[in-house]
């Protein structure tokens, strides 16, 4: 990897961590800016580097640095929201693949929307498993969707819109330098 790529990957891992601290607690999952930086990493860095930035973010959190919205450490895997954190990796990768070298607003928007759907699916399934099989609290898929998806759709669409605007302006510059 080039030095610039290493710097950008580290930067987006750090930005995702910062996004975790910009939060509003509302229940099992807080409102944060993590998805904003995850999507931006996929759009600006592409599939491999965007996913790598999220892998680094998850790894440093699992090693104990308090970079997740409620801390860090290996025990975080037992939290109902951890599936969304793992989902950032897949979301960034999907966004990077689907927006591959295309700087059009609509393409970036749709790529992120599909990445968000992947994130919601991954996070919801994980939350369902943790709630029902580890915590022992009966939660249906409908309840998971009510708690972990519905409150966030509107805000996440706004994030996608903003990342699409930013991506159309900044992506051509980054593609020339990386």
XYZ file of C-alpha atoms in Angstrom:
178
model
C 0.000 0.000 0.000
C 1.056 3.545 -0.652
C 1.697 5.919 2.233
C -1.310 8.054 1.255
C -3.553 4.996 1.327
C -2.280 4.032 4.789
C -2.945 7.538 6.046
C -6.463 7.608 4.593
C -7.311 4.181 6.024
C -6.080 5.240 9.479
C -7.917 8.547 9.166
C -11.245 6.858 8.452
C -10.749 4.368 11.273
C -10.200 7.367 13.567
C -13.164 9.279 12.126
C -15.452 6.290 12.704
C -14.245 6.187 16.313
C -14.944 9.903 16.687
C -18.373 9.316 15.131
C -19.132 6.846 17.930
C -18.702 9.579 20.537
C -21.054 11.966 18.760
C -24.140 10.168 20.011
C -27.615 10.432 21.410
C -28.677 7.464 23.541
C -32.214 6.312 22.806
C -32.253 2.643 23.780
C -30.344 -0.426 22.648
C -28.635 1.504 19.851
C -27.657 5.180 20.052
C -27.772 7.687 17.215
C -24.149 8.198 16.126
C -22.141 9.399 13.148
C -20.403 6.038 12.693
C -22.400 5.117 9.585
C -21.677 8.551 8.097
C -17.913 7.899 8.261
C -18.325 4.249 7.270
C -20.228 5.286 4.121
C -17.750 8.064 3.422
C -14.889 5.564 3.661
C -16.574 3.312 1.093
C -17.272 6.220 -1.261
C -13.889 7.928 -0.991
C -11.534 4.992 -0.489
C -13.269 2.237 -2.423
C -14.216 -1.273 -1.369
C -10.916 -2.672 -0.087
C -9.531 0.394 1.666
C -12.934 1.448 3.006
C -13.497 -2.010 4.483
C -9.934 -2.056 5.811
C -10.528 1.215 7.667
C -13.572 -0.368 9.328
C -11.687 -3.588 10.120
C -9.047 -1.503 11.897
C -11.757 0.398 13.776
C -13.411 -2.845 14.949
C -10.079 -4.461 15.820
C -8.830 -1.617 18.005
C -12.184 -1.586 19.769
C -12.078 -5.322 20.433
C -8.540 -4.971 21.774
C -9.932 -2.718 24.480
C -9.652 0.851 23.286
C -12.964 2.565 24.091
C -13.788 3.525 20.493
C -17.310 2.067 20.361
C -20.258 4.191 21.467
C -20.284 2.537 24.901
C -16.668 1.507 25.405
C -14.629 -1.326 23.955
C -13.124 -4.721 24.676
C -13.782 -8.279 23.599
C -16.904 -8.435 25.791
C -18.537 -5.996 23.390
C -19.352 -8.940 21.108
C -22.155 -9.813 23.538
C -23.869 -6.444 23.178
C -26.995 -6.418 21.019
C -25.639 -3.571 18.869
C -22.316 -5.225 18.020
C -23.706 -6.678 14.778
C -24.034 -3.159 13.449
C -20.378 -2.494 14.265
C -19.314 -5.622 12.354
C -21.752 -4.585 9.626
C -19.728 -1.406 9.023
C -17.040 -3.557 7.384
C -19.468 -5.133 4.925
C -21.324 -1.888 4.366
C -18.146 0.018 3.442
C -17.127 -2.809 1.113
C -20.512 -2.919 -0.661
C -20.612 0.870 -0.969
C -17.099 0.865 -2.409
C -17.933 -1.828 -4.971
C -21.214 -0.272 -6.073
C -19.844 3.254 -6.362
C -16.720 2.023 -8.160
C -15.097 5.067 -9.776
C -18.448 6.715 -10.451
C -18.807 10.248 -9.128
C -22.479 10.773 -9.949
C -24.711 11.734 -7.039
C -27.397 9.158 -7.865
C -24.900 6.288 -8.115
C -23.285 7.222 -4.800
C -26.701 7.562 -3.169
C -27.931 4.148 -4.361
C -24.636 2.470 -3.443
C -24.914 3.809 0.088
C -28.579 2.911 0.341
C -27.743 -0.696 -0.524
C -24.813 -0.607 1.912
C -27.196 0.651 4.593
C -29.602 -2.211 3.864
C -26.718 -4.676 4.278
C -25.826 -2.972 7.565
C -29.422 -3.172 8.817
C -29.767 -6.828 7.841
C -26.468 -7.838 9.433
C -27.069 -5.814 12.590
C -30.684 -6.926 12.991
C -29.876 -10.623 12.639
C -27.043 -10.308 15.160
C -29.246 -8.370 17.568
C -31.989 -10.987 17.232
C -29.508 -13.769 18.041
C -27.995 -11.966 21.061
C -31.365 -10.914 22.481
C -33.013 -14.305 22.073
C -30.166 -16.760 22.622
C -27.653 -14.982 24.859
C -29.639 -12.471 26.903
C -32.732 -14.670 26.848
C -35.146 -11.824 26.175
C -37.738 -12.826 23.576
C -37.498 -10.357 20.686
C -39.199 -10.971 17.365
C -37.731 -9.761 14.087
C -40.540 -7.173 13.987
C -39.478 -5.864 17.408
C -35.859 -5.721 16.278
C -36.876 -3.701 13.223
C -38.925 -1.352 15.424
C -36.015 -0.814 17.815
C -32.948 -1.049 15.584
C -34.057 0.096 12.132
C -37.129 2.320 12.104
C -35.822 5.077 14.416
C -32.698 5.437 12.267
C -33.934 5.338 8.650
C -34.665 9.054 8.318
C -31.398 10.194 9.857
C -29.424 7.623 7.856
C -31.018 8.827 4.599
C -29.877 12.358 5.480
C -26.355 10.996 6.114
C -26.441 9.240 2.729
C -27.520 12.471 1.051
C -24.670 14.404 2.694
C -22.066 11.749 1.875
C -23.281 11.759 -1.741
C -22.808 15.528 -1.914
C -19.381 15.321 -0.318
C -18.407 12.348 -2.468
C -19.204 14.075 -5.750
C -16.863 16.924 -4.810
C -14.032 15.194 -2.921
C -13.836 11.783 -4.613
C -12.319 13.096 -7.877
C -9.609 14.845 -5.866
C -8.790 11.749 -3.812
C -8.776 9.505 -6.892
C -6.130 11.733 -8.471
C -3.885 11.633 -5.412
C -4.197 7.962 -4.380
